[in-house]
Coordinates of C-alpha atoms and ligand atoms in Angstrom, one line a residue:
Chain A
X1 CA 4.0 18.7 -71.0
X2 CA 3.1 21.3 -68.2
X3 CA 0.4 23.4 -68.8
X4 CA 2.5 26.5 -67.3
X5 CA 4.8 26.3 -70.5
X6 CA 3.1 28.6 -72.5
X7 CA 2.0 31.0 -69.9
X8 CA 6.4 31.5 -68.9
X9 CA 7.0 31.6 -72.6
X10 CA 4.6 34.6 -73.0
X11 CA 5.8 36.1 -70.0
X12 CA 9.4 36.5 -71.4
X13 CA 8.3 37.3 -74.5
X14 CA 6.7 40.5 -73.1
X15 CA 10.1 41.6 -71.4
X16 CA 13.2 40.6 -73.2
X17 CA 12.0 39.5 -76.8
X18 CA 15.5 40.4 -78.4
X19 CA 17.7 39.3 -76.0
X20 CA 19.7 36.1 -76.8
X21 CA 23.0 35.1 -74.9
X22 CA 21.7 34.1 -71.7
X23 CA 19.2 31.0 -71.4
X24 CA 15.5 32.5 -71.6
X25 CA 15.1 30.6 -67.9
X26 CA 17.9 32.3 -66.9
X27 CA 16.8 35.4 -67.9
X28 CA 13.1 34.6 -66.6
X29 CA 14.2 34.1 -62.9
X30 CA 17.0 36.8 -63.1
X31 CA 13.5 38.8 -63.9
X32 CA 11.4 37.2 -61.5
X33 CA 13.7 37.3 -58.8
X34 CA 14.3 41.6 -59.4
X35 CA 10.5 42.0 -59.2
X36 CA 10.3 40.0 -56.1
X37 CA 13.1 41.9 -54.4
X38 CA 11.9 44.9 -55.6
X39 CA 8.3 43.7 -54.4
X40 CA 10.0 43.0 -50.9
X41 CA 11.5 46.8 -50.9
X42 CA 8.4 48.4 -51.6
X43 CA 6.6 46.8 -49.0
X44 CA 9.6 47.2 -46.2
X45 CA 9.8 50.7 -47.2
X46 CA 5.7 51.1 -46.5
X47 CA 5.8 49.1 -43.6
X48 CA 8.6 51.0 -42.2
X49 CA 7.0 54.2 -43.0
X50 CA 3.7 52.9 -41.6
X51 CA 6.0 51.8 -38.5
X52 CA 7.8 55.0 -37.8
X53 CA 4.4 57.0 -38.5
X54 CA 2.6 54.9 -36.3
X55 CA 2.8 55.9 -32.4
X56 CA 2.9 52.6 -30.8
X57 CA 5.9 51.3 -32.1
X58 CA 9.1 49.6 -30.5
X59 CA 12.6 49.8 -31.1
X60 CA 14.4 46.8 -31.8
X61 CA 18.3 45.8 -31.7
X62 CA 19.1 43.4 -32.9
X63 CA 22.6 41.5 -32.9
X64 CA 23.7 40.4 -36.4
X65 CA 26.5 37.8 -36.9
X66 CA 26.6 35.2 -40.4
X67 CA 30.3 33.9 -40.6
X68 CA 29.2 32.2 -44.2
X69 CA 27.6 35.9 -45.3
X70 CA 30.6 38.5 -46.3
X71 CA 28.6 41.3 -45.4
X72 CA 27.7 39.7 -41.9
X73 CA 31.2 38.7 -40.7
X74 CA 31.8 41.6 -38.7
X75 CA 29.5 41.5 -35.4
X76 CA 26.5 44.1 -36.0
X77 CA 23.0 45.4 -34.3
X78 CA 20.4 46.3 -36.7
X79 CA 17.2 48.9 -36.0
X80 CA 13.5 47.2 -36.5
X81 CA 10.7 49.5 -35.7
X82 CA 7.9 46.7 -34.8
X83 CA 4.3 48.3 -34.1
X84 CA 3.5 47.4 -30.8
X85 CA 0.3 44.9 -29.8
X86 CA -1.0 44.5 -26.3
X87 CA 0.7 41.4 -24.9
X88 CA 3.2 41.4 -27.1
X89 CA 6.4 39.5 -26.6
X90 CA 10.0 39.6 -27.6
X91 CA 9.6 36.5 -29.6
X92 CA 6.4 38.0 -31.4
X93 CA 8.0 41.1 -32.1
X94 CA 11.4 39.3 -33.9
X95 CA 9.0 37.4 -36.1
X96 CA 7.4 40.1 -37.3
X97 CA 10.7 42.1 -38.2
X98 CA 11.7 38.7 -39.7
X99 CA 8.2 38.5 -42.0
X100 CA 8.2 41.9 -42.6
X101 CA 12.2 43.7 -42.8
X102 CA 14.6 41.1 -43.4
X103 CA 13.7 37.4 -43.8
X104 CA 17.7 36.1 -43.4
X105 CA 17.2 36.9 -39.8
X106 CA 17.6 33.7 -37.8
X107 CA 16.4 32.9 -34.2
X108 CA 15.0 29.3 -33.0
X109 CA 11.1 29.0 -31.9
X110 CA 9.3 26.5 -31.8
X111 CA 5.6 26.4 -29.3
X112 CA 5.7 30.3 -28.5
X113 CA 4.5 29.4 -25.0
X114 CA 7.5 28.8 -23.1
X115 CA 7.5 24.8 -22.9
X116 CA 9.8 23.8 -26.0
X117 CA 13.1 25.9 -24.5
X118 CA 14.0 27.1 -28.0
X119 CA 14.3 30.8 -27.4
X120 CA 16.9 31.8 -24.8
X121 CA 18.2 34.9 -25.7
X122 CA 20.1 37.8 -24.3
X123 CA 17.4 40.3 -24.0
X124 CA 18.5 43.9 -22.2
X125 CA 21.2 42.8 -20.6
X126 CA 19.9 39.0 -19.1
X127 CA 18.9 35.7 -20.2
X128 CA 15.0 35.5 -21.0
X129 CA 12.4 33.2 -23.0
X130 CA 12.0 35.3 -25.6
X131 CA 8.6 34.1 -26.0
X132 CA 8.2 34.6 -22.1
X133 CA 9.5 38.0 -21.8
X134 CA 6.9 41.0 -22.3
X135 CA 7.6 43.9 -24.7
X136 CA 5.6 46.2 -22.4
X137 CA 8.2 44.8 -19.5
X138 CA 11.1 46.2 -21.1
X139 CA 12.9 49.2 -21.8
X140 CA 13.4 50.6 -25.2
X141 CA 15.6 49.8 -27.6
X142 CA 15.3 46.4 -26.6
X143 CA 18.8 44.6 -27.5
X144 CA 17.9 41.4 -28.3
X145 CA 21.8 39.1 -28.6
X146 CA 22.5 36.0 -29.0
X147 CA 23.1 33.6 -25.6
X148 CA 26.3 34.9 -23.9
X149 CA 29.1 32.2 -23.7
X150 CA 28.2 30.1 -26.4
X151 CA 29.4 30.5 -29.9
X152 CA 27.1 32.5 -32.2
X153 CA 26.3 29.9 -35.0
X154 CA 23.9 33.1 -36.8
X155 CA 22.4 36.1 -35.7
X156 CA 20.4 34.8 -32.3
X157 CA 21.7 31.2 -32.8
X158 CA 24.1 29.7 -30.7
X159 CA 25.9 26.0 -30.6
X160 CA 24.1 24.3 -27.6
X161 CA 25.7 21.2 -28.2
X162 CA 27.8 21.3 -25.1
X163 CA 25.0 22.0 -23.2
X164 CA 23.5 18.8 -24.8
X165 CA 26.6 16.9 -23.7
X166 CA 26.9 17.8 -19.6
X167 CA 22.8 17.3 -19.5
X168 CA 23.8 13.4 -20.9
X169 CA 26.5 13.5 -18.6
X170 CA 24.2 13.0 -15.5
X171 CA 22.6 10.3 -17.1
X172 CA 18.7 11.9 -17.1
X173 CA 16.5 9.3 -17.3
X174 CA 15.1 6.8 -14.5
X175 CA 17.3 3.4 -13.8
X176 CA 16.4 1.9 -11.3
X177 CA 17.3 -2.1 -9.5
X178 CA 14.5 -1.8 -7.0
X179 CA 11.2 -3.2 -9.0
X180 CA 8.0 -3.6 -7.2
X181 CA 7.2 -7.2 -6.0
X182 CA 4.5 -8.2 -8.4
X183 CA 5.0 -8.8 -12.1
X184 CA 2.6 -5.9 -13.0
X185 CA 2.8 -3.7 -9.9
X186 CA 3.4 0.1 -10.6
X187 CA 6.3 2.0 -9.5
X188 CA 4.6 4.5 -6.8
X189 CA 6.0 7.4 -5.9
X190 CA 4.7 9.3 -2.3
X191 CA 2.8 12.8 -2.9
X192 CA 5.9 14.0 -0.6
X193 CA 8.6 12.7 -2.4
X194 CA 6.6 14.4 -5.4
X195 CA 6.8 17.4 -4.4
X196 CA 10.0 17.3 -3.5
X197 CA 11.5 16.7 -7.0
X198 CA 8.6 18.9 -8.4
X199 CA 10.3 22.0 -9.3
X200 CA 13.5 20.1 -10.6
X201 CA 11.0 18.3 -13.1
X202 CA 10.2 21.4 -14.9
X203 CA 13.1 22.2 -17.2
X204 CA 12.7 22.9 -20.7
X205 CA 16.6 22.6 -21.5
X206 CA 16.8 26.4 -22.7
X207 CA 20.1 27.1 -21.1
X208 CA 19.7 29.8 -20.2
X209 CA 21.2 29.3 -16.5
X210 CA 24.2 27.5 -18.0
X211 CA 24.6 30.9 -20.1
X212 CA 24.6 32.9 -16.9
X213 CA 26.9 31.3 -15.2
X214 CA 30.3 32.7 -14.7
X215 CA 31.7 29.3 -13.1
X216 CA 30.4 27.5 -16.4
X217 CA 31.6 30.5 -18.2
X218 CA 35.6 29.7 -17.2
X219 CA 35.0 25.9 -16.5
X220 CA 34.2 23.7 -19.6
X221 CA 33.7 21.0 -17.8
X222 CA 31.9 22.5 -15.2
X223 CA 28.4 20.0 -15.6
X224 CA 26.3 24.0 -14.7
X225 CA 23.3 24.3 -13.2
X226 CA 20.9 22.6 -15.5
X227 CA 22.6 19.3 -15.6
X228 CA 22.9 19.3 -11.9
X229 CA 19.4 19.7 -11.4
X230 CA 18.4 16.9 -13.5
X231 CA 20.8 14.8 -11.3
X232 CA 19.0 16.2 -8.5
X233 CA 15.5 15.1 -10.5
X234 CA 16.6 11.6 -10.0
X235 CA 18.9 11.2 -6.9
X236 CA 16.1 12.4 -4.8
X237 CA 13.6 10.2 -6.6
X238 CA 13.0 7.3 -3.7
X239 CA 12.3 5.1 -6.5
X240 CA 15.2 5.0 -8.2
X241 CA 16.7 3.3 -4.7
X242 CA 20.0 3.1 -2.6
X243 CA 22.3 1.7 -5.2
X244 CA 21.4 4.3 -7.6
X245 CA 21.4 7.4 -5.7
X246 CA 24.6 6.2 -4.9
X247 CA 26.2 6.3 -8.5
X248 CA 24.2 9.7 -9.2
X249 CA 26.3 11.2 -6.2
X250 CA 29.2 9.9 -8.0
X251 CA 28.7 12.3 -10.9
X252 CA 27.6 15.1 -8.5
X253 CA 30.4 15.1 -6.2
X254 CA 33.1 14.7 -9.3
X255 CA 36.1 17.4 -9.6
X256 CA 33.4 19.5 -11.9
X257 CA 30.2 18.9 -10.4
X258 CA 28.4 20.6 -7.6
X259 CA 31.7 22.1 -5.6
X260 CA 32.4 24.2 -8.8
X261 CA 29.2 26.4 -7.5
X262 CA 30.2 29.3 -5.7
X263 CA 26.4 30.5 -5.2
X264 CA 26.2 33.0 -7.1
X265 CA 22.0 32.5 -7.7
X266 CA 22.6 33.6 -11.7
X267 CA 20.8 30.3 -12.4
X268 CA 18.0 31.1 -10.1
X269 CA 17.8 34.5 -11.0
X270 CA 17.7 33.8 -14.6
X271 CA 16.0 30.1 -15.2
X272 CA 12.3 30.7 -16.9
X273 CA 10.6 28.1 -15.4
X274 CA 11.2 29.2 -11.7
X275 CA 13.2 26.8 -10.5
X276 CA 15.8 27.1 -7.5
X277 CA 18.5 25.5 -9.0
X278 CA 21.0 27.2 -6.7
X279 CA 18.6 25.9 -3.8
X280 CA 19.2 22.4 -5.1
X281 CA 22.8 22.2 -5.8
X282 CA 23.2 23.2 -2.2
X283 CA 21.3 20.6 -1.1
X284 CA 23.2 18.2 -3.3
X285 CA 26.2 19.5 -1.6
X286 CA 24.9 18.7 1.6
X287 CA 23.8 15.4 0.4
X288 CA 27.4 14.5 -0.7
X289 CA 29.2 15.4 2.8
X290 CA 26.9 13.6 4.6
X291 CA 27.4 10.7 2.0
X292 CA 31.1 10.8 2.7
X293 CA 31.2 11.9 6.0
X294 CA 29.8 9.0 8.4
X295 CA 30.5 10.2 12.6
X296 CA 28.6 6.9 13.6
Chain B
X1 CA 32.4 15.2 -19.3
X2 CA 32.5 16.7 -22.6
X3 CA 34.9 19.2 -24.0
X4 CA 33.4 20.0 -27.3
X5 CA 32.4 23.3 -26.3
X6 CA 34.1 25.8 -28.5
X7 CA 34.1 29.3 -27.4
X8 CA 33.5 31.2 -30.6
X9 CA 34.8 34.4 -31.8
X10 CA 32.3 36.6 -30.3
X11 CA 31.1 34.6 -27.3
X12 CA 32.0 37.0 -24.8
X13 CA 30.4 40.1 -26.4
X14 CA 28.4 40.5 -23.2
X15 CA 30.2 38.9 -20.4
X16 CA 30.3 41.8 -18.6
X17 CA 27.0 43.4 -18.7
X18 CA 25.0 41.6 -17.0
X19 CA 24.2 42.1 -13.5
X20 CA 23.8 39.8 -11.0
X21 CA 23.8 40.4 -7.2
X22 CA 25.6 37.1 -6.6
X23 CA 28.0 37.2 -8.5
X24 CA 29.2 40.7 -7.3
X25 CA 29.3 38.6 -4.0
X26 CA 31.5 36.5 -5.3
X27 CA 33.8 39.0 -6.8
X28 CA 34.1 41.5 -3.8
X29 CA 34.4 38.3 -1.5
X30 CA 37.5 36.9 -3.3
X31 CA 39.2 40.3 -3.7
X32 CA 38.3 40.6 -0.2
X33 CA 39.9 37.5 0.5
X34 CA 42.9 37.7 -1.0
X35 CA 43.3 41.5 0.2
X36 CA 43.3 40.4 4.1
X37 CA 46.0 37.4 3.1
X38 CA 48.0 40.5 1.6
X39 CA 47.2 42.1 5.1
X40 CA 48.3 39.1 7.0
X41 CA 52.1 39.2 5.7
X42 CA 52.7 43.0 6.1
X43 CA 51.1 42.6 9.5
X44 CA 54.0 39.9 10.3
X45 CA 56.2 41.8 8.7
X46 CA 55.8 45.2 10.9
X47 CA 55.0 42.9 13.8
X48 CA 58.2 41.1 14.2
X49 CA 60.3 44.2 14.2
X50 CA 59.3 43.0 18.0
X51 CA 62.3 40.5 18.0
X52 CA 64.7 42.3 17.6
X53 CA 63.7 44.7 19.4
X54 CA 63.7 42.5 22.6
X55 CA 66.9 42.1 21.7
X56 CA 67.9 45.5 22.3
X57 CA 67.7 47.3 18.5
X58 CA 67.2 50.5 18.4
X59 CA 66.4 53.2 15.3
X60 CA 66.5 56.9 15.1
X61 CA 62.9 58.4 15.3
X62 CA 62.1 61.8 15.6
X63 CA 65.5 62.9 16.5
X64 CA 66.1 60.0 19.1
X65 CA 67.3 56.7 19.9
X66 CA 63.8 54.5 20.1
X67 CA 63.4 50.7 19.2
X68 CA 62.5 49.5 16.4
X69 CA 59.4 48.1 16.8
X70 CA 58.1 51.5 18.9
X71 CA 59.7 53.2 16.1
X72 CA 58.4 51.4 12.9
X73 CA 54.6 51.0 14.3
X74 CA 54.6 54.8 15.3
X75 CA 56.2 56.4 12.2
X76 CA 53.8 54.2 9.9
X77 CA 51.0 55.7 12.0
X78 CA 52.1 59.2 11.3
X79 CA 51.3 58.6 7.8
X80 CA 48.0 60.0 5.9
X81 CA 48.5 56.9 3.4
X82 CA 48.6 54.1 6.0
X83 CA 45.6 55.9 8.2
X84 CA 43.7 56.3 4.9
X85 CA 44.6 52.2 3.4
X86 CA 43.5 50.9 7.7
X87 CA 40.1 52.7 6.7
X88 CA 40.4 50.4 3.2
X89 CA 41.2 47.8 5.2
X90 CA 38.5 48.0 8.3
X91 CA 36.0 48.5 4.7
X92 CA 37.6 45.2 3.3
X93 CA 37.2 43.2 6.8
X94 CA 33.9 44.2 7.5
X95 CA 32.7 43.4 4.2
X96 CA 34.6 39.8 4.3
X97 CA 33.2 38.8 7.6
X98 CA 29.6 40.0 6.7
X99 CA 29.8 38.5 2.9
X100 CA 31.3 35.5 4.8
X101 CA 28.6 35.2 7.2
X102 CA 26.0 35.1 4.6
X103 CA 28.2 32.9 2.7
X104 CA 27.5 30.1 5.3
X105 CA 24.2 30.7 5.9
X106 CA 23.9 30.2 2.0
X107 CA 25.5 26.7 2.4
X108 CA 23.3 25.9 4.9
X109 CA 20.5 26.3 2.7
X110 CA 19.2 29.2 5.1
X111 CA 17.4 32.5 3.4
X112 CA 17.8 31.8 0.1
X113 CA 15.2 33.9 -1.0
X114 CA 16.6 36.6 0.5
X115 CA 20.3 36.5 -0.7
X116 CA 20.6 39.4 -2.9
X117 CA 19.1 41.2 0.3
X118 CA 21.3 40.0 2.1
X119 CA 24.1 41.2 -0.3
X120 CA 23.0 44.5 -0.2
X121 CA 22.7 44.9 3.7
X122 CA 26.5 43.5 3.8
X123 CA 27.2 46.9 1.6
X124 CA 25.1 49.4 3.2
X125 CA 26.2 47.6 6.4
X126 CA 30.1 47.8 5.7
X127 CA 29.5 51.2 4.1
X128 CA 28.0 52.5 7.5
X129 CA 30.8 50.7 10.0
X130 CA 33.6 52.3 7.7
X131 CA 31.9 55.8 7.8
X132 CA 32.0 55.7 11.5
X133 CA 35.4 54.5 11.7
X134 CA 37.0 57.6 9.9
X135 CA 37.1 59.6 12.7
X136 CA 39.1 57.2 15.0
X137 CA 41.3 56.3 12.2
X138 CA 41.9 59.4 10.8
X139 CA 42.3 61.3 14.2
X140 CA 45.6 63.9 14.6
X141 CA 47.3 62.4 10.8
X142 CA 47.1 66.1 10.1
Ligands
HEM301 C1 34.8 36.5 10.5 C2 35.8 36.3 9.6 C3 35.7 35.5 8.3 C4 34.6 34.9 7.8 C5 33.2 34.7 8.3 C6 35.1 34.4 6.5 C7 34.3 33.6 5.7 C8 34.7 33.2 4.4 C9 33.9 32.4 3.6 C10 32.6 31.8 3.8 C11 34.7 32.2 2.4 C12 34.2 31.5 1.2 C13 34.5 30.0 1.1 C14 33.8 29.6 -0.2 O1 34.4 29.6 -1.2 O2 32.6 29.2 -0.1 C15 35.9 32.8 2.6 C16 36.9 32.9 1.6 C17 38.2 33.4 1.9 N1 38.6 34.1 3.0 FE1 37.5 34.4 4.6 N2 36.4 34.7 6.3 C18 36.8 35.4 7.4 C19 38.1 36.0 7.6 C20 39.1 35.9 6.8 C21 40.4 36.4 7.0 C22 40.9 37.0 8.3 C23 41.2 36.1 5.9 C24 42.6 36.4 5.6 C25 43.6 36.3 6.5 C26 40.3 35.5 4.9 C27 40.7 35.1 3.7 C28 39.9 34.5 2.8 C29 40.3 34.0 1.5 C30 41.7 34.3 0.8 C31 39.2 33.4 0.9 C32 39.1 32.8 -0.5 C33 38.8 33.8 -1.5 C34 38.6 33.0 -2.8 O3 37.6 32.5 -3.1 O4 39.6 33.0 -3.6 N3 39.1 35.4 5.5 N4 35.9 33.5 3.8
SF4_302 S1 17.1 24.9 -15.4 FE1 15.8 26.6 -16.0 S2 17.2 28.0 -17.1 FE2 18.3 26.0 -16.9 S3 17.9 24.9 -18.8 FE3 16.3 24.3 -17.3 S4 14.6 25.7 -17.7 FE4 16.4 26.6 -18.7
FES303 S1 9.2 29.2 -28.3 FE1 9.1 27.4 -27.1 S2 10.0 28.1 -25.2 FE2 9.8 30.0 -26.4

């Protein structure tokens, strides 16, 4: 037997002595848990005071949306005052509304410094790394939604799994059929080629591009921006050889690859990691017409 | 590629407020576009009042015999509404050309940096050529 028996027996005791029909336990949590929520009011209601009092505060709203929560099925923005901290960022001030005013309120993080790609959001009125995006930066009330054209799954989550599926699309990984001579001879790349594929290396698979794209947007198919710059990570990787960069223009040059751009730069405008994705789908159109296109 | 995207209930709760240079490109260039193909067939239209015209047709215009094609071009002209919609569409022409011009620089892979720039000189640019134009256009429809 647990030594905590005695101890919850006394405690219930104390309370509700008399009371019968329900199950003690029952009776115990239904206790427990009114403490606890009154516990949690108490302190929202100080902090909030201490908040509003405070002069260094910053106005959050925040886009509410649980289709499995009755009170949540219609779309809402709730108010958190969060007490501002030098360097503070979007990210940091939605966990601490989440620790502190209402711990139901779901967003994705993961490393806090902008590498994982779990926090795209719709902050002000454009896609940003939450954890990327300065508080001081911004104007207040900072509206903090979900990622545009994708569905809402809860409050600031959305369903990327169609993002997932046109990054597989383009195949991004190395294949190659050109291997080095030797047995244990290393694939070398030149520092030019390098550079060349070096910004395309650097997505983090937010989507945030794909979410500001109004071709995407209208095209389901459309493979977006992200995708397309993974295929340009590997078709312009001289390793992966002539056979292979054939086949990866393939799936660039399809009905919904790159001639669904119509330069727009939202992509570029909007990717976190700096990347001129509209700069390389360009190129990649380039790449294809001279591919298909032979004068001599 | 896949189709299991779903657009949700709510996905588009703020399709239209976001701003983006380009993609007011885009939007002005296709309206643009498509405004000068509209041109194009009321342009043939008036214009081939010339036929029969060479053939000797003739229409009553300000109180005597004219032809037609004389007649049709000059009573349009004496209208505020077409003098004000040739200012629309010297606005329109400009813009397309400019827009279009950067357009193909764009797929040339030339001054990308400085596309939204670019986007914005096409306005001011357009906005300037069509203030200048009001004079000539307007000139004597009152
Ligand atoms: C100097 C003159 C012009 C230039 C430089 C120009 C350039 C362009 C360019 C670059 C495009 C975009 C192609 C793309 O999607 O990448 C375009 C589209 C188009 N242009 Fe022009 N253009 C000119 C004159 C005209 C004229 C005179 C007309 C009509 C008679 C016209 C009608 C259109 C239409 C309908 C589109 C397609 C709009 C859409 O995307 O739906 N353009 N033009
Ligand atoms: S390309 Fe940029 S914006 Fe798009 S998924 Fe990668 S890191 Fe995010
Ligand atoms: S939390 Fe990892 S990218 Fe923002």
């Amino acid at each position: 037997m647990s030594t905590q028996i005695p101890k919850q027996t006394d405690e219930s005791s104390d309370t509700d002595a008399e009371a019968e029909a329900p199950s003690k336990g029952d009776e115990r949590r239904d206790e427990k848990r009114r403490r606890a929520a009154e516990e949690r009011a108490r302190r929202q209601a100080e902090e909030a005071e201490k908040a509003a009092a405070d002069e260094e505060t910053v106005e959050l709203k925040v886009f509410r949306y649980d289709p499995e929560i009755e009170g949540k099925q219609e779309p809402r923005f709730d108010t958190f005052h969060v007490p501002f901290t030098k360097g503070m960022t979007v990210l940091d001030a939605l966990m601490y509304s989440r620790d502190t005013y209402d711990s139901s309120l779901t967003f994705r993080h993961s490393c806090r410094q902008a590498v994982c790609g779990s926090d795209a959001m719709f902050v002000n009125g454009g896609q940003k790394l939450a954890c990327k995006t300065q508080i001081s930066d911004l104007e207040e009330p900072i509206r903090v939604e979900p990622l545009p054209h994708a569905e809402v799954r809860k409050d600031l989550v959305v369903d990327l799994e169609h993002f997932y599926d046109q990054m597989e699309a383009v195949e991004p990984y190395f294949q190659t059929n050109e291997y080095p001579d030797g047995e244990l001879e290393e694939q070398r790349q030149t520092r030019e080629n390098r550079e060349k594929i070096k910004m395309s290396t650097r997505c983090i698979w937010c989507s945030a591009c794909m979410s500001s794209c109004n071709i995407a947007a209208g095209d389901n198919e459309y493979l977006g921006p992200a995708a397309i710059n993974k295929a340009y990570r590997f078709a312009m990787d001289e390793r992966e050889g002539e056979d292979m960069k054939q086949k990866r223009l393939e799936i660039i040059e399809q009905e919904h690859g790159v001639w669904r751009c119509q330069t727009q730069f939202s992509c570029t405008e909007v990717c976190p990691k700096d990347i001129p994705l509209t700069e390389h789908i360009q190129e990649l159109k380039r790449e294809a017409v001279k591919n298909n296109l032979k004068f001599w | 590629m896949s189709q299991s995207y779903n657009r949700g209930l709510i996905e588009d709760f703020s399709r239209w407020r976001e701003f983006q240079a380009g993609m007011w490109a885009w939007i002005f260039h296709k309206f643009t576009g498509w405004v000068l193909i509209g041109y194009l067939f009321t342009h043939i239209a008036v214009l081939s009042t010339a036929i029969p015209a060479a053939d000797g047709a003739t229409m009553m215009f300000q109180g005597s015999q004219t032809d037609v094609f004389t007649g049709t071009i000059v009573s349009l002209e004496g209208l505020l509404l077409v003098r004000i919609l040739e200012v629309g569409l010297l606005a329109v022409a400009v813009f397309h050309m400019l827009n279009g011009t950067r357009l193909l620089l764009v797929d040339l892979g030339v001054g990308l940096e400085a596309q939204d720039k670019s986007f914005y000189a096409s306005l001011i640019l357009t906005g300037a050529i069509t203030v200048a134009s009001v004079p000539t256009f307007i000139a004597g429809a009152f």
